[in-house]
XYZ file of N, CA and C in Angstrom:
312
model
N 15.106 -38.435 -89.904
C 16.421 -38.553 -89.701
C 15.920 -39.284 -91.020
N 15.717 -40.450 -90.639
C 15.482 -41.418 -91.856
C 15.465 -41.323 -93.056
N 14.024 -40.166 -92.803
C 13.200 -40.076 -94.546
C 14.200 -39.375 -94.848
N 15.046 -38.539 -93.924
C 15.864 -37.791 -94.479
C 17.412 -38.404 -95.062
N 17.156 -40.173 -95.189
C 18.067 -40.585 -95.744
C 19.756 -40.243 -94.885
N 19.438 -39.578 -93.300
C 20.929 -39.492 -92.695
C 20.832 -40.345 -91.196
N 21.099 -41.372 -92.127
C 21.036 -43.064 -91.403
C 21.973 -42.946 -90.354
N 22.937 -42.332 -90.139
C 24.423 -41.871 -89.192
C 23.563 -41.136 -88.090
N 23.048 -40.410 -88.735
C 22.084 -39.130 -87.552
C 21.274 -40.509 -87.106
N 20.283 -41.200 -87.336
C 19.109 -41.536 -86.513
C 20.024 -42.558 -86.242
N 20.919 -43.882 -86.086
C 21.384 -44.346 -85.704
C 22.062 -43.946 -84.540
N 22.372 -42.738 -84.246
C 22.779 -42.200 -83.183
C 21.891 -41.825 -82.192
N 20.766 -40.714 -82.917
C 19.622 -40.518 -82.040
C 18.748 -41.881 -81.589
N 18.626 -42.949 -82.214
C 18.489 -43.903 -81.130
C 19.096 -44.177 -80.536
N 20.971 -44.605 -80.180
C 21.849 -44.629 -79.159
C 20.815 -44.036 -78.079
N 21.027 -43.033 -78.266
C 20.874 -42.238 -77.478
C 19.271 -42.582 -76.915
N 18.026 -42.681 -76.964
C 17.708 -42.475 -77.128
C 17.078 -43.972 -75.815
N 17.755 -45.053 -76.620
C 17.903 -46.312 -76.343
C 18.753 -46.975 -74.654
N 19.928 -45.476 -74.988
C 20.563 -45.755 -72.819
C 19.656 -45.078 -72.727
N 19.343 -43.739 -72.654
C 18.421 -43.195 -71.619
C 17.051 -43.691 -71.389
N 16.712 -43.880 -72.086
C 15.372 -45.105 -71.687
C 15.742 -46.503 -70.459
N 16.552 -47.304 -71.310
C 16.964 -48.072 -70.553
C 16.817 -47.980 -68.630
N 17.898 -46.584 -68.855
C 18.586 -46.202 -67.645
C 17.251 -45.759 -66.629
N 16.766 -44.607 -67.483
C 15.279 -43.475 -66.324
C 14.593 -44.915 -66.354
N 14.022 -45.478 -67.036
C 12.105 -46.958 -67.563
C 12.666 -48.431 -66.031
N 14.032 -48.447 -66.007
C 14.862 -49.716 -66.093
C 15.503 -49.319 -64.536
N 16.577 -48.566 -63.999
C 16.955 -48.424 -63.151
C 16.258 -47.202 -62.266
N 16.184 -45.273 -62.645
C 15.935 -44.478 -61.950
C 14.434 -45.164 -61.366
N 13.436 -45.883 -62.265
C 12.421 -45.494 -61.941
C 11.506 -46.176 -60.903
N 12.550 -47.428 -60.537
C 12.083 -48.833 -59.693
C 12.956 -48.500 -59.105
N 13.982 -48.370 -59.117
C 14.790 -47.741 -57.880
C 14.703 -46.947 -57.198
N 13.926 -45.697 -57.570
C 13.843 -44.492 -56.157
C 12.749 -44.394 -56.366
N 11.390 -44.034 -57.756
C 10.362 -43.156 -57.479
C 9.713 -45.298 -57.129
N 9.338 -46.845 -57.161
C 9.291 -46.792 -56.419
C 9.486 -47.217 -55.063
N 10.753 -47.347 -54.797
C 11.234 -47.967 -53.639
C 10.775 -46.944 -53.065
N 10.590 -45.124 -53.271
C 10.500 -44.013 -52.099
C 8.541 -44.335 -51.657
N 8.006 -44.371 -53.418
C 6.124 -44.929 -52.926
C 5.477 -46.819 -51.977
N 6.479 -47.130 -51.900
C 5.630 -48.392 -51.707
C 7.072 -48.017 -49.867
N 8.207 -47.512 -49.959
C 8.444 -47.931 -48.597
C 8.357 -46.561 -47.902
N 8.970 -45.267 -48.503
C 9.110 -44.168 -47.324
C 7.221 -43.953 -46.918
N 6.290 -44.208 -47.860
C 5.448 -43.083 -47.921
C 4.266 -43.923 -46.481
N 4.622 -45.303 -46.362
C 4.547 -45.637 -45.424
C 4.989 -44.525 -43.913
N 6.313 -44.914 -43.970
C 6.495 -44.646 -42.849
C 6.129 -42.737 -42.589
N 6.559 -41.554 -43.182
C 5.759 -40.624 -43.595
C 4.424 -40.287 -43.080
N 3.689 -41.448 -43.260
C 2.452 -41.962 -43.302
C 1.716 -41.783 -41.264
N 2.778 -43.238 -41.535
C 2.936 -43.550 -39.865
C 3.080 -42.592 -39.008
N 4.634 -41.366 -39.130
C 5.147 -40.185 -38.443
C 3.676 -38.648 -38.526
N 2.769 -38.745 -39.785
C 2.171 -37.932 -39.650
C 0.419 -38.410 -38.867
N 0.192 -39.378 -39.230
C -1.195 -40.320 -38.919
C -1.884 -39.931 -40.476
N -1.396 -40.357 -40.933
C -2.803 -40.204 -42.489
C -2.887 -41.605 -42.783
N -3.943 -41.916 -42.699
C -4.764 -43.583 -43.520
C -4.320 -42.983 -45.026
N -3.244 -44.730 -45.117
C -3.195 -44.464 -46.669
C -4.047 -45.816 -47.495
N -4.536 -45.775 -46.520
C -5.512 -47.039 -48.144
C -7.046 -46.105 -47.975
N -7.496 -46.993 -49.468
C -7.265 -47.292 -50.390
C -6.753 -46.718 -51.605
N -5.657 -45.392 -51.364
C -4.812 -44.275 -51.402
C -3.278 -45.414 -52.596
N -2.960 -45.296 -51.687
C -2.116 -46.653 -51.403
C -1.737 -47.624 -52.421
N -2.844 -48.400 -52.221
C -2.716 -49.866 -52.955
C -2.838 -49.331 -54.272
N -3.712 -48.760 -54.623
C -4.126 -48.882 -56.035
C -2.862 -47.956 -55.803
N -2.301 -47.021 -56.227
C -1.296 -45.863 -56.806
C 0.268 -46.701 -56.420
N -0.448 -47.521 -56.361
C 1.553 -48.337 -56.192
C 1.321 -49.320 -57.133
N 0.160 -50.401 -57.021
C 0.257 -51.133 -58.470
C -0.696 -50.823 -59.242
N -0.723 -49.399 -59.281
C -0.599 -48.332 -61.490
C 0.517 -48.345 -61.502
N 2.273 -47.711 -60.788
C 3.152 -47.852 -60.583
C 3.468 -49.311 -60.998
N 3.575 -50.345 -60.374
C 4.046 -51.271 -61.057
C 3.973 -51.996 -62.155
N 2.541 -51.622 -62.383
C 1.843 -52.519 -63.532
C 2.873 -51.085 -64.787
N 3.141 -50.451 -64.642
C 3.864 -49.099 -65.645
C 5.050 -49.549 -65.157
N 5.980 -50.519 -64.927
C 7.039 -51.099 -65.003
C 7.508 -51.957 -65.324
N 5.947 -53.142 -65.472
C 5.698 -54.364 -67.178
C 5.698 -53.690 -68.076
N 4.931 -52.417 -68.338
C 4.788 -51.809 -69.854
C 6.751 -51.939 -69.918
N 6.977 -50.836 -69.383
C 8.773 -50.449 -69.341
C 9.286 -51.879 -69.727
N 9.668 -52.796 -69.095
C 10.209 -53.595 -69.781
C 9.932 -54.280 -70.215
N 8.138 -54.377 -71.161
C 8.332 -55.136 -72.146
C 8.863 -54.092 -73.734
N 7.943 -52.927 -72.935
C 9.114 -51.912 -74.305
C 10.524 -51.858 -74.308
N 11.303 -52.324 -73.277
C 12.591 -51.960 -73.400
C 12.801 -53.796 -74.159
N 11.980 -54.565 -73.857
C 12.265 -55.670 -74.790
C 12.124 -54.951 -76.075
N 11.147 -54.835 -76.655
C 10.829 -53.980 -78.498
C 11.735 -53.382 -78.336
N 12.879 -52.444 -77.746
C 13.421 -51.871 -78.217
C 14.970 -52.734 -78.550
N 14.957 -53.590 -76.880
C 16.341 -54.533 -78.101
C 16.374 -55.393 -78.771
N 15.009 -55.486 -79.484
C 15.137 -56.409 -80.398
C 15.181 -55.752 -81.661
N 15.092 -54.241 -81.419
C 15.010 -53.076 -83.023
C 16.565 -53.159 -83.233
N 17.605 -53.542 -81.704
C 19.076 -52.874 -80.851
C 19.468 -54.131 -82.344
N 19.477 -55.971 -81.890
C 19.542 -56.934 -82.138
C 19.472 -57.087 -83.723
N 18.626 -55.987 -84.016
C 18.346 -56.525 -86.189
C 19.779 -55.951 -85.824
N 19.224 -54.901 -85.734
C 20.204 -53.588 -86.144
C 22.074 -54.091 -86.548
N 22.037 -54.553 -85.524
C 22.774 -55.434 -85.187
C 23.317 -56.502 -85.857
N 22.616 -56.702 -86.027
C 22.376 -58.451 -87.336
C 22.142 -57.718 -88.741
N 22.253 -57.154 -88.609
C 21.831 -55.967 -90.651
C 20.919 -55.798 -90.874
N 19.789 -56.539 -90.047
C 18.720 -56.426 -90.774
C 18.195 -55.762 -91.114
N 17.408 -55.154 -92.514
C 16.941 -54.088 -92.887
C 16.369 -53.843 -91.844
N 16.251 -52.747 -91.288
C 14.885 -52.201 -90.088
C 14.007 -51.685 -91.293
N 12.557 -51.881 -91.061
C 11.419 -50.738 -91.893
C 10.565 -50.546 -90.741
N 9.742 -49.394 -91.367
C 8.685 -48.715 -90.632
C 7.297 -49.587 -91.223
N 7.083 -50.421 -90.192
C 5.821 -50.929 -90.473
C 4.446 -50.375 -91.081
N 4.410 -48.622 -91.391
C 3.726 -47.816 -91.452
C 4.536 -47.459 -93.070
N 5.782 -48.165 -93.148
C 5.670 -47.224 -94.849
C 5.161 -49.011 -96.063
N 4.811 -50.154 -94.597
C 4.188 -50.885 -95.962
C 2.683 -50.237 -96.166
N 2.676 -50.152 -95.317
C 0.834 -49.671 -95.912
C 1.068 -48.459 -96.849
N 1.790 -47.463 -96.374
C 1.769 -46.513 -97.367
C 2.076 -46.900 -98.647
N 2.777 -48.059 -98.390
C 3.621 -48.490 -100.077
C 2.568 -49.248 -100.475
N 1.359 -50.028 -100.842
C -0.052 -50.353 -101.267
C -0.575 -49.742 -101.131
N -1.496 -48.306 -100.303
C -1.945 -47.334 -100.782
C -1.600 -46.528 -101.779
N -0.372 -46.655 -102.864
C 0.240 -46.388 -103.960
C 0.227 -47.179 -105.214
N 0.053 -48.322 -104.275
C -0.138 -49.225 -105.867
C -1.614 -49.158 -106.558
N -2.107 -48.475 -105.992
C -3.797 -48.758 -106.013
C -4.546 -47.941 -107.028
């Protein structure tokens, strides 16, 4: 939408994207999925006599790493929101590369 010069629609899409991202990646993912894999897995494994190591540790470490990445990406999204609210012109870094290629 941005390239079609429909800034209002692009802003609306970005607000929806940022809202959904923050809710699902920073609330739903850790509160439901990670909590479930850290706590409920041990209970069910114990109930059924299943050995969980080393899979339990590896899987949960990867999920926690993914959550750290979600936090970092959320930080980047919030930086874009702050720049937009401050009135700073947002530009795609790829646009600079395309413009420099055209100048040659």
